[in-house]
mmCIF file of C-alpha atoms in Angstrom:
data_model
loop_
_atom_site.group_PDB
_atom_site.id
_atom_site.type_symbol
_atom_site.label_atom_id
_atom_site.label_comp_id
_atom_site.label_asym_id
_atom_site.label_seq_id
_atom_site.Cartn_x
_atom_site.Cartn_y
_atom_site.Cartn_z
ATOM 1 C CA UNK P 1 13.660 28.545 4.369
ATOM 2 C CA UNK P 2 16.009 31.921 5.001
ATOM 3 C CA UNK P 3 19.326 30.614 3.311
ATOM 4 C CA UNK P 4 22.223 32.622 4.425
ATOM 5 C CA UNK P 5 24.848 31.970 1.170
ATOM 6 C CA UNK P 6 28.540 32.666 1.932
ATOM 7 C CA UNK P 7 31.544 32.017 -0.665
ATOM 8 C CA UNK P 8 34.849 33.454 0.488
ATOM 9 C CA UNK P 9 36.603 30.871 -1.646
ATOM 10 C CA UNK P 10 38.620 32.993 -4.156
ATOM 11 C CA UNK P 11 38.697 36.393 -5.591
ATOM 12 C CA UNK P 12 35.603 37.569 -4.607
ATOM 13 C CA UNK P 13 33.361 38.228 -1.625
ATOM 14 C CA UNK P 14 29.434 36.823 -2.537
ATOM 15 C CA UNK P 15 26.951 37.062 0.507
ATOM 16 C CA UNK P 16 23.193 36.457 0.100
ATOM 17 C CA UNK P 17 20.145 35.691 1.628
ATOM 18 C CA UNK P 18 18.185 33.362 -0.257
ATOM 19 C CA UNK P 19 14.334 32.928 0.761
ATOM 20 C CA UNK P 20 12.964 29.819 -1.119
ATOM 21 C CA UNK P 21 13.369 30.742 -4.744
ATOM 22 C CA UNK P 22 14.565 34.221 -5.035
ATOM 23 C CA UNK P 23 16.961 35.948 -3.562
ATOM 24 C CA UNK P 24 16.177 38.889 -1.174
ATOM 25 C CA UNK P 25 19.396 40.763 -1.252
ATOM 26 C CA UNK P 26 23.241 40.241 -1.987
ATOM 27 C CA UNK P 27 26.642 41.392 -2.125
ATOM 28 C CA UNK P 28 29.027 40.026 -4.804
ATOM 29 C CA UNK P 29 32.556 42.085 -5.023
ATOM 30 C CA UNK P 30 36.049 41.209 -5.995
ATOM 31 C CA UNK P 31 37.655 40.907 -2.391
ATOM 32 C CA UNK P 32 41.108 38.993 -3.227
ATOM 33 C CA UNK P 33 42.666 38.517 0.579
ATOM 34 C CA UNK P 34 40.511 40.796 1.940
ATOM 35 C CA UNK P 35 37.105 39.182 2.991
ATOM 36 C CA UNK P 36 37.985 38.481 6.671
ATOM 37 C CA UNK P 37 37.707 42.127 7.391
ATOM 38 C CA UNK P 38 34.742 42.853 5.215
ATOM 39 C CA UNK P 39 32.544 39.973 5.812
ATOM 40 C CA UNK P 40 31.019 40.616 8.799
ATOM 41 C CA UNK P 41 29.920 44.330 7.849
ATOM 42 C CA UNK P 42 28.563 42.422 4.563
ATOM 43 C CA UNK P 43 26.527 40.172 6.425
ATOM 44 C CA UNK P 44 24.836 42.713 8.438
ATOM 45 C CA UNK P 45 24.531 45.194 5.361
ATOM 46 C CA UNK P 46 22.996 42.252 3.556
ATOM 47 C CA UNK P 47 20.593 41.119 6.048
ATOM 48 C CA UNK P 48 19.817 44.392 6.733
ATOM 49 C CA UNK P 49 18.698 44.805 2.999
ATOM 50 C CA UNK P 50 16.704 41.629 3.439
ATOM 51 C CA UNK P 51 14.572 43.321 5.682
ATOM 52 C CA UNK P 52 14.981 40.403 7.957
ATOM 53 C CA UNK P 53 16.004 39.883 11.657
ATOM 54 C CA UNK P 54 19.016 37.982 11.644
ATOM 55 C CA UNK P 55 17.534 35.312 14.111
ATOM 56 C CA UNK P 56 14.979 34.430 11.822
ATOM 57 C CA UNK P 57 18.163 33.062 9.391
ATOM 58 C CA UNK P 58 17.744 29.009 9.602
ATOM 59 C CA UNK P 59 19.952 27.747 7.250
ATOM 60 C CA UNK P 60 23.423 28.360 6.004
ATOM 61 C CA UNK P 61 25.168 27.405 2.706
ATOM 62 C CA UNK P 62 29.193 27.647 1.724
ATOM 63 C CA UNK P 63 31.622 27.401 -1.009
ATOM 64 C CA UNK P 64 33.748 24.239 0.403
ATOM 65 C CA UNK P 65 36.255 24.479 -2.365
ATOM 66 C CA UNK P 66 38.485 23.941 -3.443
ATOM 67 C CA UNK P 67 40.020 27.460 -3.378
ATOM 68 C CA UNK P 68 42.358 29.740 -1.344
ATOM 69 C CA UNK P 69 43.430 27.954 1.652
ATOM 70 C CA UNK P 70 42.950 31.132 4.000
ATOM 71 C CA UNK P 71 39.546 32.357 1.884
ATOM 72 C CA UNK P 72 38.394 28.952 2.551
ATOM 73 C CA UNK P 73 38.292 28.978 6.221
ATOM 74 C CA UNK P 74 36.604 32.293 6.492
ATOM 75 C CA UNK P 75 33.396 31.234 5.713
ATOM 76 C CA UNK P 76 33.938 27.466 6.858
ATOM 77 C CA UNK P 77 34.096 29.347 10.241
ATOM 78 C CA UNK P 78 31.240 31.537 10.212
ATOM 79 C CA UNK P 79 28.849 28.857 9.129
ATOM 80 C CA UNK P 80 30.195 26.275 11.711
ATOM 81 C CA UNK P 81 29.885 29.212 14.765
ATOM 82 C CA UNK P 82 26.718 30.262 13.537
ATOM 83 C CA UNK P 83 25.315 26.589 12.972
ATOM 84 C CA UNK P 84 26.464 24.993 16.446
ATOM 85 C CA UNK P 85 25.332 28.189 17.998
ATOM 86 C CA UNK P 86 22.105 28.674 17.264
ATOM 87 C CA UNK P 87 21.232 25.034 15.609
ATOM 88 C CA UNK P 88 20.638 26.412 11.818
ATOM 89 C CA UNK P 89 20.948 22.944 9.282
ATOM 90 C CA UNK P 90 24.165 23.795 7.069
ATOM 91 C CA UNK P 91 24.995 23.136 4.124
ATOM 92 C CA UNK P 92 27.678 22.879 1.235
ATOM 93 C CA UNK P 93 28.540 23.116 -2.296
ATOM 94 C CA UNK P 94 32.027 22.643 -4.490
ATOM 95 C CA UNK P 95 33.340 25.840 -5.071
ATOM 96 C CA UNK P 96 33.713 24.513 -8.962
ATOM 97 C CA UNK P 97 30.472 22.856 -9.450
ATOM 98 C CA UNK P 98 28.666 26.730 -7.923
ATOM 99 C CA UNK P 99 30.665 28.566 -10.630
ATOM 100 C CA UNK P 100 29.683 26.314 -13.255
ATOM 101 C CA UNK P 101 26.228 27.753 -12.411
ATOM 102 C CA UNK P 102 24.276 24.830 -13.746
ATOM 103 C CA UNK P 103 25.096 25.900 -17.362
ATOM 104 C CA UNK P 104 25.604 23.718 -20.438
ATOM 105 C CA UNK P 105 29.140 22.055 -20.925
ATOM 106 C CA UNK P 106 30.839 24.466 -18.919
ATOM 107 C CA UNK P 107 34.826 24.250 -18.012
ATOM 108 C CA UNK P 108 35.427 25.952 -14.436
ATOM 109 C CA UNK P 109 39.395 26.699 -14.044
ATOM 110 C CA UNK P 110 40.601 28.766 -10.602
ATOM 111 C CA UNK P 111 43.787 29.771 -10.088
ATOM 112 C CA UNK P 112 45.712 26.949 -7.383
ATOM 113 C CA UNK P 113 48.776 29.198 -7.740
ATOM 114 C CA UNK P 114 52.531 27.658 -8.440
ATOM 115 C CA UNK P 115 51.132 26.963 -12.298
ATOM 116 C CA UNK P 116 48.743 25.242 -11.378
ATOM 117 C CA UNK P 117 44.706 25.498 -11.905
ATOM 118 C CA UNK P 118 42.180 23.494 -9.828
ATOM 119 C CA UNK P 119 39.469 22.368 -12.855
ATOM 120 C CA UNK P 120 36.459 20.409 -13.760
ATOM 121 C CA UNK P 121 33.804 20.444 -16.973
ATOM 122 C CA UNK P 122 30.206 19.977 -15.503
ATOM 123 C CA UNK P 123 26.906 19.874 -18.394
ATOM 124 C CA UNK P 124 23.728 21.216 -16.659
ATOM 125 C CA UNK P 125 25.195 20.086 -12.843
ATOM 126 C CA UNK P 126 26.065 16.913 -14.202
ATOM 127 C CA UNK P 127 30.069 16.122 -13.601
ATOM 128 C CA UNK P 128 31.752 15.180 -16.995
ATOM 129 C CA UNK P 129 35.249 15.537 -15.636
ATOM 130 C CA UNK P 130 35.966 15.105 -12.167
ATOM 131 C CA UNK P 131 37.372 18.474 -10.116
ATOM 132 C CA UNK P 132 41.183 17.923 -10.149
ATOM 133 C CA UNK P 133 44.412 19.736 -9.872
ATOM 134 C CA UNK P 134 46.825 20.271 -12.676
ATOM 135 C CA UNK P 135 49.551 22.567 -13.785
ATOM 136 C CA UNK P 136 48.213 24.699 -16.809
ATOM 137 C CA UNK P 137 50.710 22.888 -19.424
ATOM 138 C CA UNK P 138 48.954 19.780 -18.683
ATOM 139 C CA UNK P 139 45.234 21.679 -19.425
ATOM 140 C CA UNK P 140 44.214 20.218 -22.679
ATOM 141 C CA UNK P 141 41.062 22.321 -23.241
ATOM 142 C CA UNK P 142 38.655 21.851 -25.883
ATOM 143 C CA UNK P 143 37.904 25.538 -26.932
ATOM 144 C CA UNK P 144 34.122 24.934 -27.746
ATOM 145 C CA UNK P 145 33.691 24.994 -24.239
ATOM 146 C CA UNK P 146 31.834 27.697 -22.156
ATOM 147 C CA UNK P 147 34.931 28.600 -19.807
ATOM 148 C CA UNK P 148 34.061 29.998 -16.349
ATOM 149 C CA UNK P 149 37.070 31.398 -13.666
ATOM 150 C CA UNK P 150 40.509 32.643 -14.537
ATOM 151 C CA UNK P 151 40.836 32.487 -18.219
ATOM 152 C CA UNK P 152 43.469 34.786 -17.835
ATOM 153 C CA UNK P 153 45.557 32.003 -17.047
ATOM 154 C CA UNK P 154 45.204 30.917 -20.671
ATOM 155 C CA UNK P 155 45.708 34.450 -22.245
ATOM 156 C CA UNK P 156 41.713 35.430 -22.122
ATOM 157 C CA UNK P 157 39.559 37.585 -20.601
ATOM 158 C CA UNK P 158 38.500 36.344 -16.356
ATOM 159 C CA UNK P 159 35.152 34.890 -16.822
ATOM 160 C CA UNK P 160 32.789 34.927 -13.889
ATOM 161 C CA UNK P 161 28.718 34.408 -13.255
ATOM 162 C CA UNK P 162 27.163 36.380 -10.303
ATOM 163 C CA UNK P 163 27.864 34.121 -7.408
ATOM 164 C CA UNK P 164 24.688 34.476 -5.284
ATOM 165 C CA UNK P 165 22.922 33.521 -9.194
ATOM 166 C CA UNK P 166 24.786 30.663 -9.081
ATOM 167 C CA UNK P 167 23.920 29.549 -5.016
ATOM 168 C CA UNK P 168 20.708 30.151 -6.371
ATOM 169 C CA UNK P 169 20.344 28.051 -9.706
ATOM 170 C CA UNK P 170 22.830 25.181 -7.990
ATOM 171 C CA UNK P 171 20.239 25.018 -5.159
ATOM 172 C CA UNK P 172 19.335 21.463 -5.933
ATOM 173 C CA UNK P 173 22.697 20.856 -5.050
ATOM 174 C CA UNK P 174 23.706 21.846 -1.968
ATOM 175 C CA UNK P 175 24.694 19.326 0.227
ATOM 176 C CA UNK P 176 23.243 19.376 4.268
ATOM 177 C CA UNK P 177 26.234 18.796 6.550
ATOM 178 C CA UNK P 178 25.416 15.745 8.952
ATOM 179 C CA UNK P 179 28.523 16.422 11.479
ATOM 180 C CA UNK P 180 29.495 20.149 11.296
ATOM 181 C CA UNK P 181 32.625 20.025 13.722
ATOM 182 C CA UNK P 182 33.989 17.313 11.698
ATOM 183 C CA UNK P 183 33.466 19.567 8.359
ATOM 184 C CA UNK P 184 36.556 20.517 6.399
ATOM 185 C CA UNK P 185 37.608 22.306 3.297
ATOM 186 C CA UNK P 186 38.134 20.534 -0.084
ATOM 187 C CA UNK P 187 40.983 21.336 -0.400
ATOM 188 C CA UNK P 188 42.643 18.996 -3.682
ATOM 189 C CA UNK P 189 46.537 20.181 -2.423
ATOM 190 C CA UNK P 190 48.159 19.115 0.789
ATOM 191 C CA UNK P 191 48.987 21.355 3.490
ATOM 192 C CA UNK P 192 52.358 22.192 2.413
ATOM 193 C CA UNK P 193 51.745 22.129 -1.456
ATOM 194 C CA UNK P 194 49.760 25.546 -0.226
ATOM 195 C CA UNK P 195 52.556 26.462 1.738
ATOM 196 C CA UNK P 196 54.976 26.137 -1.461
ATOM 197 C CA UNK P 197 52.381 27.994 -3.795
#
């Protein structure tokens, strides 16, 4: 199976072509607000370094969230016009649960903007803590924790994995999509809690 792994979710830009078990080329770049206009030169500069056609791509995989609202739908799209276009079997993967890259007891914070983080604590892909959103004076984080995502929030140093690692090692995971035009972000804030933030 030719995977084509897209996460336009949050800070960064992470395009990759997975084939099976390894993956045959990627991109992963901070990007804040600015993937719409690079993702589609990615994609082709990724493929390209595949050494693949692009037609012989038969699956796709996204970042559902939750995440920026806008960074969100970027990829969302992509994977529903390429899916419904060309019949490829799509499918997904929380945004939190792919950063927490199938490590032990790790706590994956993002920033959900307004003081608030979107978090969850996941042990080896298991869920220990449900993904939720919270303002930061609420986070009461046991320390001992391996912390993935904006740490910075909390006065440390931004912690991230390689994202197309993590599509990789959270393969196991990925969800297939049974109704694509139906397929939404997760979003964890309404429509105009993102408007306020």
């Amino acid at each position: 199976m030719l995977t084509l792994c897209l996460d336009t979710s949050h800070k960064y830009l992470s395009v990759s072509i997975i084939k099976d078990q390894r993956i045959l080329a990627s991109y992963d770049e901070l990007c804040f607000k600015k993937q719409s206009e690079s993702v589609f030169p990615v994609i082709l500069k990724v493929v390209q370094d595949a050494k693949i056609k692009k037609e012989e791509i038969d699956s796709v995989c996204i970042s559902i969230g939750p995440g920026s609202y806008t960074g969100l739908r970027i990829a969302l799209t992509i994977a529903k016009v390429m899916c419904s276009m060309k019949r490829l079997d799509l499918y997904v993967i929380s945004t939190l649960k792919l950063y927490a890259n199938n490590m032990k007891n790790t706590y994956v914070m993002l920033d959900a903007r307004g003081n608030r983080i979107y978090h969850a604590l996941y042990d080896q892909g298991k869920v220990i803590i449900e993904e939720h959103v919270t303002t930061i004076d609420e986070l009461n984080l046991d320390r001992s924790y391996h912390l993935v995502g904006d740490a910075s929030l909390l006065g440390l140093e931004d912690q991230y994995e390689c994202i197309s690692e993590c599509f990789l090692n959270t393969k196991a995971d990925w969800e297939k999509v049974d109704s694509i035009h139906t397929l939404i972000p997760s979003y964890l804030k309404s429509d105009q809690e993102y408007i306020k933030s």
